[in-house]
Amino acid sequence: MEEKKFDVQSLIGFILIGGILIWMLYNNSFDEQATEAQQDTTEQVEQTPVAAPQTFTQETVVDSAAVDRAQRELGAFGYSATLPSATENTTTISNDVLELKVDNKGGYISEARLTQFETYNGNPVYLIKDGNASFNLNFTTTDGRVLDTENLYFEPEVSRSGNNQILTMRLKVSETEFLEYRYVLKPGEYMLDFSIRSQGLNRVLNPSRDVSLDWRLKGFRNAKSIEYENRYTELIWEYGSGSDDYLGHGDFTDDADDNITYVAFKQHFFTSILLTDTAFPRGEFTSRNLVQDEEVDTVYTKEFTANLAMELKGGELNYNLNWYYGPTDYRILNDYDRNLDEIVPLGWGIFGWINKYIFIPFFSFLASFLPSYGIAIIVMTIVVRIVLSPVTYKSYLSQAKMKVLRPEINELNEKYKDNPMKKQQETMKLYSKAGASPMSGCLPALMQIPVFYALFQFFPSAFDLRQKGFLWADDLSSYDNVLDLPFYIPFYGDHVSLFPILASIAIFIYMMMTTGQTMQQNQQPGMPNMKFIMYLSPLFMLVFFNNFASGLSLYYFTSNLITIGIMLVIKYVIIDEDKIHAKIQENKKKPKKQGKFARKMQEMMEQAEQQQKKNKK
C-alpha cells in the first residue's frame, strides 16, 4: 500500500510539474509576442552605445526593512529607492553633433560632448564631464521633508518618435505618480526639447512652498590663452520682454525678479543654455573666477550658478524648456529666433547693428569662396578701408590746409602773444577766410570710430576663425606665438606673437605720418612730451595684443598698412599743397559770409576784449 501510495503521489507531482511547465511555456510564448508588439512602438536607440533601458516588473520583491528605512528617510519618494533603477547607471543618447549621458541618480546630464570639435590641444570638447555640472530641484513635501532630486533615483526609458530620440526619466512615488524629466534629441541639433512635469504629486508636494531649481557649471578651459578665453566667459540671462543682463568678469552675484526666460553659461566659443516657455518668476545668479594664476595650467575658467524659482499650479509642476549645448556661433544661435544672438558680444547700439547687418554677412560671403579665413580678413579689411577712404581724404585735406596756414598762424601768435583774446579772434578770422578749421580733421576721424569698434568686437566673437590657420598662425582665434619664452612677463605673457609686432610698427608709421609733425610743432613748454605719448599707442598694441586673437591683430596690421598706402597716394598724387595754398589765398580775398554761430562767437569775443580793455584802465 505504501508503495502504491508513493506511486500515486509521484504521479500527481509529475502531473503538477508538467502542468506548471506547460503553463510557463504558454506564458513565455505570450510574453515574446507582447515584446515583439512593443518593439513596433518603442525602439531602442541604435546609433550610439545606449545603455539598455531597464524594464522592471511591477512585483519586484524587495527587503521590507529597506522599504521601511527608505520611507522613513524620503517619505512618499521612498518608493523610488526600492526600484532596480536605484543604481549608478547612465543612459546615452546622441546625434551627429552631440552626445549626452544621463544619470539615474538625479536624472540630469552627467556628460555632454560636442562631437565635431576639439580643444586647443586636440582633446574632445566636453561641456559637462567628471562632475563639473549639477542640476537639482529642491522641494518641500506635505509631511515637512526637504528633498533634492540630485540625491534621488529616476527610472529611465528610451524610445523614438520618427528620427527623434526620447529619454524619459521618472522619479516615482508609485507607478502612476511621479516627477518626470523628458529629453528629446533631434538629428543634427544642439538644442534639446526638455520638460519637467509631475503627475499625481499634488498630495505630496507642499503647495505653499515654491520649487527651487539649482543649476551649476564649472567651465572647462578650451583655448591656449586662459586670460583671453576668460575675458569672454560670462553668465547671461534674459528677462522681462526680451531684455538681457550679464554678470561681470570677476566674482559677482546678482538677482532678477522679472520673468526670466533663459540663462546662458557662456564659455567664449561654447555655451550651455537653459530656456523656458513658462518664465521663472525670479532668480539669483553668481559667477566666480577660478583662474588665480594665469601662469599655471588651469582646468576650469569660471564657476556659474543659477537659482530659479518654479511655481506649482494646482499642486503640480509643468514646464516646457530647452537645453542648448553647442557653439557660441551667431548664425546658429540667431536661427533659433529666441533672442539668443544677444549671447554673442557684438557690441551695444550702433556697433552691434554694424556687425549683425554688415560685417557678419559680408565676412560669411567672403569665406564661402576664398581659400582661407586669413585671406577673407585681408579682403574685408581692404574693402572697409576703400569705403572709408573719402573720410580719410577729408581728414588729410584738413591737415594739409592747416599745414599751409601754419606760417600765418605763427605770425598771429607772435603778434598777439600778449593778448590771448585778440590772438584767438584773429585766428578764427583767418580760418573763416581760408575755409579751414582745425575741427574738420577730427570729425572724419570720429566717423570711423563705430566701424573700428564694431570690428574690434567682431573678430573675438567670430566662431568661424576658431582653429583656422593662416601663414604662421595655427589658430586665428588665438595668439600666434613664434617664440616661447623661458619666463613669464607680466601683462605680456610667456611667448612672442608676430602679428601684434607688425601691427604696432604699422600704427607707429601711421601716427608719424598723420600727427608726428603736428605734435612736434605744437609742443608747448611745461606740457607733457606729446612725442612720448605718441609712442604709447604702438606699445600698448605690442603688449596687450600679445595674448589676443591673431585674427584681430592681422586686421589691425592690414588696416594700418592700407591706410598708409591710401595716405601716400593722397599726399603725392591727389593733393597738391601749392594748389591748396593758392586756393586759400583766393578764399581770403573773397567776402566771407559768416553764419549765425560764427558771428555770435565773434561778437562775444569782441565784447570780452572791450571788457578786458576797460578793466585795464
CSV table of C-alpha atoms in Angstrom, one decimal, residues 130-444:
chain,number,residue,atom,x,y,z
A,130,ASP,CA,33.6,64.4,-14.3
A,131,GLY,CA,31.1,66.2,-12.0
A,132,ASN,CA,31.7,69.8,-13.3
A,133,ALA,CA,27.9,70.4,-13.5
A,134,SER,CA,24.8,69.7,-11.5
A,135,PHE,CA,21.1,70.2,-11.9
A,136,ASN,CA,18.8,69.9,-8.9
A,137,LEU,CA,15.2,70.5,-7.9
A,138,ASN,CA,14.7,71.4,-4.2
A,139,PHE,CA,11.2,71.0,-2.8
A,140,THR,CA,9.2,70.5,0.4
A,141,THR,CA,6.7,67.7,0.9
A,142,THR,CA,3.5,67.9,2.8
A,143,ASP,CA,5.0,65.9,5.6
A,144,GLY,CA,7.7,68.6,6.1
A,145,ARG,CA,10.6,66.9,4.3
A,146,VAL,CA,13.0,69.0,2.2
A,147,LEU,CA,14.4,66.8,-0.6
A,148,ASP,CA,16.8,67.2,-3.5
A,149,THR,CA,16.4,65.4,-6.8
A,150,GLU,CA,20.1,65.2,-7.2
A,151,ASN,CA,20.1,62.6,-4.4
A,152,LEU,CA,17.1,60.6,-5.7
A,153,TYR,CA,16.9,57.9,-8.4
A,154,PHE,CA,15.0,58.2,-11.6
A,155,GLU,CA,13.8,55.3,-13.8
A,156,PRO,CA,14.9,55.7,-17.5
A,157,GLU,CA,13.1,54.8,-20.6
A,158,VAL,CA,14.4,55.3,-24.2
A,159,SER,CA,12.1,55.5,-27.2
A,160,ARG,CA,11.8,57.1,-30.6
A,161,SER,CA,9.4,59.4,-32.4
A,162,GLY,CA,10.4,59.3,-36.0
A,163,ASN,CA,14.1,60.3,-36.1
A,164,ASN,CA,13.9,61.9,-32.7
A,165,GLN,CA,15.4,60.2,-29.6
A,166,ILE,CA,13.3,60.4,-26.4
A,167,LEU,CA,14.7,59.8,-23.0
A,168,THR,CA,12.1,59.8,-20.1
A,169,MET,CA,13.4,59.9,-16.5
A,170,ARG,CA,10.8,59.3,-13.8
A,171,LEU,CA,11.2,59.8,-10.1
A,172,LYS,CA,8.4,57.7,-8.8
A,173,VAL,CA,6.1,57.9,-5.8
A,174,SER,CA,4.1,55.0,-7.3
A,175,GLU,CA,3.7,53.5,-10.7
A,176,THR,CA,1.2,56.3,-11.6
A,177,GLU,CA,2.6,59.1,-9.5
A,178,PHE,CA,6.0,60.7,-10.4
A,179,LEU,CA,8.2,63.6,-11.3
A,180,GLU,CA,9.3,63.4,-14.9
A,181,TYR,CA,12.3,64.8,-16.9
A,182,ARG,CA,11.8,64.3,-20.7
A,183,TYR,CA,14.6,64.8,-23.1
A,184,VAL,CA,14.0,64.9,-26.9
A,185,LEU,CA,17.1,65.0,-29.1
A,186,LYS,CA,16.6,65.8,-32.8
A,187,PRO,CA,19.1,64.9,-35.7
A,188,GLY,CA,21.8,67.5,-36.2
A,189,GLU,CA,20.6,69.8,-33.4
A,190,TYR,CA,22.4,71.3,-30.5
A,191,MET,CA,19.1,72.2,-28.9
A,192,LEU,CA,17.1,69.6,-27.0
A,193,ASP,CA,13.5,69.8,-26.0
A,194,PHE,CA,13.2,69.3,-22.3
A,195,SER,CA,10.2,69.3,-20.0
A,196,ILE,CA,9.7,69.0,-16.2
A,197,ARG,CA,6.3,67.8,-15.2
A,198,SER,CA,4.7,66.0,-12.3
A,199,GLN,CA,1.7,63.6,-12.2
A,200,GLY,CA,-0.3,62.9,-9.1
A,201,LEU,CA,2.1,64.8,-6.8
A,202,ASN,CA,-0.4,67.4,-5.6
A,203,ARG,CA,-0.9,65.3,-2.5
A,204,VAL,CA,2.9,65.1,-1.9
A,205,LEU,CA,4.3,68.5,-2.7
A,206,ASN,CA,3.8,71.3,-0.3
A,207,PRO,CA,1.7,73.9,-2.3
A,208,SER,CA,2.8,76.8,0.0
A,209,ARG,CA,6.5,76.5,-1.0
A,210,ASP,CA,7.9,77.1,-4.5
A,211,VAL,CA,10.2,74.5,-6.0
A,212,SER,CA,13.8,75.8,-6.4
A,213,LEU,CA,15.8,74.9,-9.5
A,214,ASP,CA,19.6,75.0,-8.9
A,215,TRP,CA,21.9,74.7,-11.9
A,216,ARG,CA,25.7,74.8,-11.6
A,217,LEU,CA,28.6,74.5,-14.0
A,218,LYS,CA,32.3,75.0,-14.0
A,219,GLY,CA,33.5,75.9,-17.5
A,220,PHE,CA,36.4,73.9,-18.9
A,221,ARG,CA,39.4,75.6,-20.4
A,222,ASN,CA,39.3,75.1,-24.2
A,223,ALA,CA,41.8,77.7,-25.6
A,224,LYS,CA,45.6,78.4,-25.4
A,225,SER,CA,45.2,81.7,-23.6
A,226,ILE,CA,43.4,81.3,-20.3
A,227,GLU,CA,43.2,85.1,-19.8
A,228,TYR,CA,41.7,85.7,-23.3
A,229,GLU,CA,39.2,82.9,-23.0
A,230,ASN,CA,38.2,84.0,-19.5
A,231,ARG,CA,37.6,87.6,-20.8
A,232,TYR,CA,34.7,86.3,-22.9
A,233,THR,CA,33.4,83.7,-20.4
A,234,GLU,CA,30.3,85.1,-18.6
A,235,LEU,CA,26.8,84.4,-17.3
A,236,ILE,CA,23.9,86.0,-19.3
A,237,TRP,CA,20.2,85.9,-18.7
A,238,GLU,CA,17.1,87.2,-20.5
A,239,TYR,CA,14.2,88.7,-18.5
A,240,GLY,CA,11.1,90.8,-18.9
A,241,SER,CA,10.1,91.4,-22.6
A,242,GLY,CA,13.4,90.4,-24.2
A,243,SER,CA,15.8,92.4,-22.2
A,244,ASP,CA,19.1,90.8,-21.2
A,245,ASP,CA,21.7,91.2,-18.5
A,246,TYR,CA,25.0,89.6,-17.5
A,247,LEU,CA,27.5,89.3,-14.7
A,248,GLY,CA,31.0,90.9,-14.8
A,249,HIS,CA,34.2,89.0,-15.3
A,250,GLY,CA,35.2,88.8,-11.7
A,251,ASP,CA,33.3,87.4,-8.7
A,252,PHE,CA,29.7,88.7,-8.9
A,253,THR,CA,26.2,88.0,-7.5
A,254,ASP,CA,23.0,89.4,-8.9
A,255,ASP,CA,19.3,88.7,-8.9
A,256,ALA,CA,16.3,89.3,-11.0
A,257,ASP,CA,12.5,89.2,-10.3
A,258,ASP,CA,11.1,89.9,-13.8
A,259,ASN,CA,10.2,86.7,-15.6
A,260,ILE,CA,13.5,85.0,-16.5
A,261,THR,CA,13.2,83.2,-19.9
A,262,TYR,CA,16.7,81.9,-20.4
A,263,VAL,CA,20.0,81.5,-18.6
A,264,ALA,CA,23.3,81.0,-20.5
A,265,PHE,CA,26.6,79.9,-19.1
A,266,LYS,CA,28.9,81.1,-21.9
A,267,GLN,CA,32.4,79.8,-22.3
A,268,HIS,CA,33.7,82.1,-25.0
A,269,PHE,CA,33.2,79.8,-28.0
A,270,PHE,CA,30.9,77.2,-26.4
A,271,THR,CA,27.7,77.8,-24.4
A,272,SER,CA,25.2,75.9,-22.2
A,273,ILE,CA,21.8,77.4,-22.1
A,274,LEU,CA,18.6,76.6,-20.3
A,275,LEU,CA,15.5,78.1,-21.9
A,276,THR,CA,11.8,78.1,-20.8
A,277,ASP,CA,8.4,78.8,-22.3
A,278,THR,CA,7.0,79.4,-18.8
A,279,ALA,CA,9.1,82.2,-17.3
A,280,PHE,CA,10.8,81.7,-14.0
A,281,PRO,CA,9.4,84.4,-11.7
A,282,ARG,CA,12.7,85.2,-10.1
A,283,GLY,CA,16.3,84.0,-9.9
A,284,GLU,CA,19.7,84.6,-8.4
A,285,PHE,CA,23.0,84.3,-10.3
A,286,THR,CA,26.6,84.0,-9.3
A,287,SER,CA,29.9,83.9,-11.2
A,288,ARG,CA,33.2,83.1,-9.6
A,289,ASN,CA,36.6,83.3,-11.3
A,290,LEU,CA,38.6,80.1,-10.9
A,291,VAL,CA,41.8,81.3,-12.5
A,292,GLN,CA,44.0,82.5,-9.7
A,293,ASP,CA,47.3,82.3,-11.6
A,294,GLU,CA,47.5,82.5,-15.4
A,295,GLU,CA,51.0,81.0,-15.4
A,296,VAL,CA,49.6,77.8,-14.0
A,297,ASP,CA,47.8,75.3,-16.3
A,298,THR,CA,44.2,75.6,-15.4
A,299,VAL,CA,41.3,73.1,-15.9
A,300,TYR,CA,38.5,75.5,-15.3
A,301,THR,CA,37.8,79.1,-16.1
A,302,LYS,CA,34.7,80.2,-14.2
A,303,GLU,CA,32.1,78.7,-12.0
A,304,PHE,CA,28.4,79.7,-12.6
A,305,THR,CA,25.3,79.1,-10.5
A,306,ALA,CA,21.7,79.9,-11.2
A,307,ASN,CA,19.0,79.5,-8.6
A,308,LEU,CA,15.5,79.8,-10.2
A,309,ALA,CA,12.0,79.7,-8.6
A,310,MET,CA,9.4,77.3,-10.1
A,311,GLU,CA,5.8,77.8,-9.3
A,312,LEU,CA,3.3,75.0,-8.6
A,313,LYS,CA,0.0,75.2,-10.4
A,314,GLY,CA,-2.7,73.0,-8.9
A,315,GLY,CA,0.0,71.4,-6.8
A,316,GLU,CA,1.8,70.2,-9.9
A,317,LEU,CA,4.8,71.2,-12.0
A,318,ASN,CA,4.5,71.7,-15.7
A,319,TYR,CA,7.4,73.5,-17.5
A,320,ASN,CA,8.4,73.2,-21.2
A,321,LEU,CA,12.0,74.0,-21.5
A,322,ASN,CA,15.0,73.5,-23.8
A,323,TRP,CA,18.7,72.8,-23.3
A,324,TYR,CA,21.3,74.1,-25.7
A,325,TYR,CA,24.8,72.6,-25.7
A,326,GLY,CA,26.8,74.0,-28.6
A,327,PRO,CA,29.0,76.6,-30.3
A,328,THR,CA,28.7,80.3,-29.4
A,329,ASP,CA,28.1,80.9,-33.1
A,330,TYR,CA,26.0,83.9,-34.0
A,331,ARG,CA,24.4,82.3,-37.1
A,332,ILE,CA,23.4,79.1,-35.2
A,333,LEU,CA,22.0,81.0,-32.2
A,334,ASN,CA,20.2,83.6,-34.3
A,335,ASP,CA,18.4,80.9,-36.3
A,336,TYR,CA,16.5,79.7,-33.2
A,337,ASP,CA,14.7,83.1,-33.1
A,338,ARG,CA,14.8,83.1,-29.3
A,339,ASN,CA,16.9,86.2,-28.8
A,340,LEU,CA,20.0,84.0,-28.3
A,341,ASP,CA,22.1,86.2,-30.6
A,342,GLU,CA,22.5,88.6,-27.6
A,343,ILE,CA,24.8,86.0,-26.0
A,344,VAL,CA,27.4,86.8,-28.7
A,345,PRO,CA,29.2,90.1,-27.6
A,346,LEU,CA,28.9,92.1,-30.9
A,347,GLY,CA,28.8,95.5,-29.2
A,348,TRP,CA,25.9,97.6,-28.0
A,349,GLY,CA,23.8,100.1,-30.1
A,350,ILE,CA,25.2,101.0,-33.5
A,351,PHE,CA,28.2,98.8,-33.1
A,352,GLY,CA,26.1,95.7,-32.8
A,353,TRP,CA,24.0,96.7,-35.7
A,354,ILE,CA,27.0,97.2,-37.9
A,355,ASN,CA,28.2,93.7,-37.0
A,356,LYS,CA,24.9,92.0,-37.4
A,357,TYR,CA,23.8,93.5,-40.7
A,358,ILE,CA,27.2,94.3,-42.4
A,359,PHE,CA,30.3,92.5,-41.2
A,360,ILE,CA,28.9,89.1,-40.3
A,361,PRO,CA,27.0,88.6,-43.6
A,362,PHE,CA,29.9,90.1,-45.6
A,363,PHE,CA,32.6,88.0,-43.9
A,364,SER,CA,30.5,84.9,-44.4
A,365,PHE,CA,30.1,85.7,-48.1
A,366,LEU,CA,33.9,86.2,-48.5
A,367,ALA,CA,34.7,83.0,-46.5
A,368,SER,CA,32.3,81.0,-48.7
A,369,PHE,CA,34.6,81.2,-51.8
A,370,LEU,CA,38.1,82.5,-50.6
A,371,PRO,CA,40.7,79.8,-49.9
A,372,SER,CA,41.4,80.7,-46.3
A,373,TYR,CA,39.9,82.8,-43.5
A,374,GLY,CA,43.1,84.8,-43.3
A,375,ILE,CA,42.6,86.0,-46.8
A,376,ALA,CA,39.0,86.7,-46.1
A,377,ILE,CA,40.1,89.0,-43.2
A,378,ILE,CA,42.5,90.8,-45.5
A,379,VAL,CA,40.0,91.3,-48.3
A,380,MET,CA,37.3,92.5,-45.9
A,381,THR,CA,39.8,95.0,-44.4
A,382,ILE,CA,40.7,96.3,-47.9
A,383,VAL,CA,37.1,96.8,-48.7
A,384,VAL,CA,36.4,98.6,-45.4
A,385,ARG,CA,39.4,100.9,-45.9
A,386,ILE,CA,38.4,101.7,-49.5
A,387,VAL,CA,34.8,102.5,-48.4
A,388,LEU,CA,36.3,104.8,-45.7
A,389,SER,CA,38.9,106.4,-48.0
A,390,PRO,CA,36.7,109.5,-48.7
A,391,VAL,CA,36.7,110.1,-44.9
A,392,THR,CA,40.5,109.6,-44.8
A,393,TYR,CA,40.8,112.1,-47.8
A,394,LYS,CA,38.8,114.8,-46.0
A,395,SER,CA,40.9,114.3,-42.8
A,396,TYR,CA,44.2,114.6,-44.7
A,397,LEU,CA,42.9,117.6,-46.7
A,398,SER,CA,42.1,119.4,-43.5
A,399,GLN,CA,45.6,118.6,-42.2
A,400,ALA,CA,47.1,119.9,-45.4
A,401,LYS,CA,45.2,123.2,-45.1
A,402,MET,CA,46.3,123.6,-41.5
A,403,LYS,CA,49.9,122.9,-42.6
A,404,VAL,CA,49.7,125.6,-45.3
A,405,LEU,CA,48.3,128.1,-42.8
A,406,ARG,CA,50.9,127.3,-40.2
A,407,PRO,CA,53.2,130.2,-41.0
A,408,GLU,CA,50.4,132.8,-40.8
A,409,ILE,CA,49.1,131.3,-37.6
A,410,ASN,CA,52.7,131.6,-36.2
A,411,GLU,CA,52.7,135.2,-37.2
A,412,LEU,CA,49.4,135.9,-35.3
A,413,ASN,CA,50.8,134.0,-32.3
A,414,GLU,CA,53.8,136.3,-32.2
A,415,LYS,CA,51.9,139.5,-33.0
A,416,TYR,CA,49.3,139.0,-30.3
A,417,LYS,CA,51.3,137.0,-27.8
A,418,ASP,CA,50.4,139.4,-25.0
A,419,ASN,CA,46.7,139.4,-25.9
A,420,PRO,CA,45.3,135.8,-26.0
A,421,MET,CA,41.8,137.0,-26.7
A,422,LYS,CA,42.8,139.0,-29.7
A,423,LYS,CA,45.0,136.2,-30.9
A,424,GLN,CA,42.1,133.7,-30.8
A,425,GLN,CA,39.8,136.2,-32.5
A,426,GLU,CA,42.2,136.8,-35.4
A,427,THR,CA,43.0,133.1,-35.7
A,428,MET,CA,39.3,132.4,-36.1
A,429,LYS,CA,39.0,135.1,-38.8
A,430,LEU,CA,41.9,133.5,-40.7
A,431,TYR,CA,40.3,130.1,-40.5
A,432,SER,CA,37.0,131.6,-41.7
A,433,LYS,CA,38.5,133.4,-44.7
A,434,ALA,CA,40.7,130.5,-45.7
A,435,GLY,CA,37.8,127.9,-45.5
A,436,ALA,CA,39.7,125.8,-43.0
A,437,SER,CA,39.0,124.5,-39.5
A,438,PRO,CA,41.1,122.5,-37.0
A,439,MET,CA,37.9,120.6,-36.2
A,440,SER,CA,37.3,119.4,-39.7
A,441,GLY,CA,40.1,116.9,-39.4
A,442,CYS,CA,38.7,115.5,-36.2
A,443,LEU,CA,35.2,114.9,-37.4
A,444,PRO,CA,36.1,112.4,-40.2
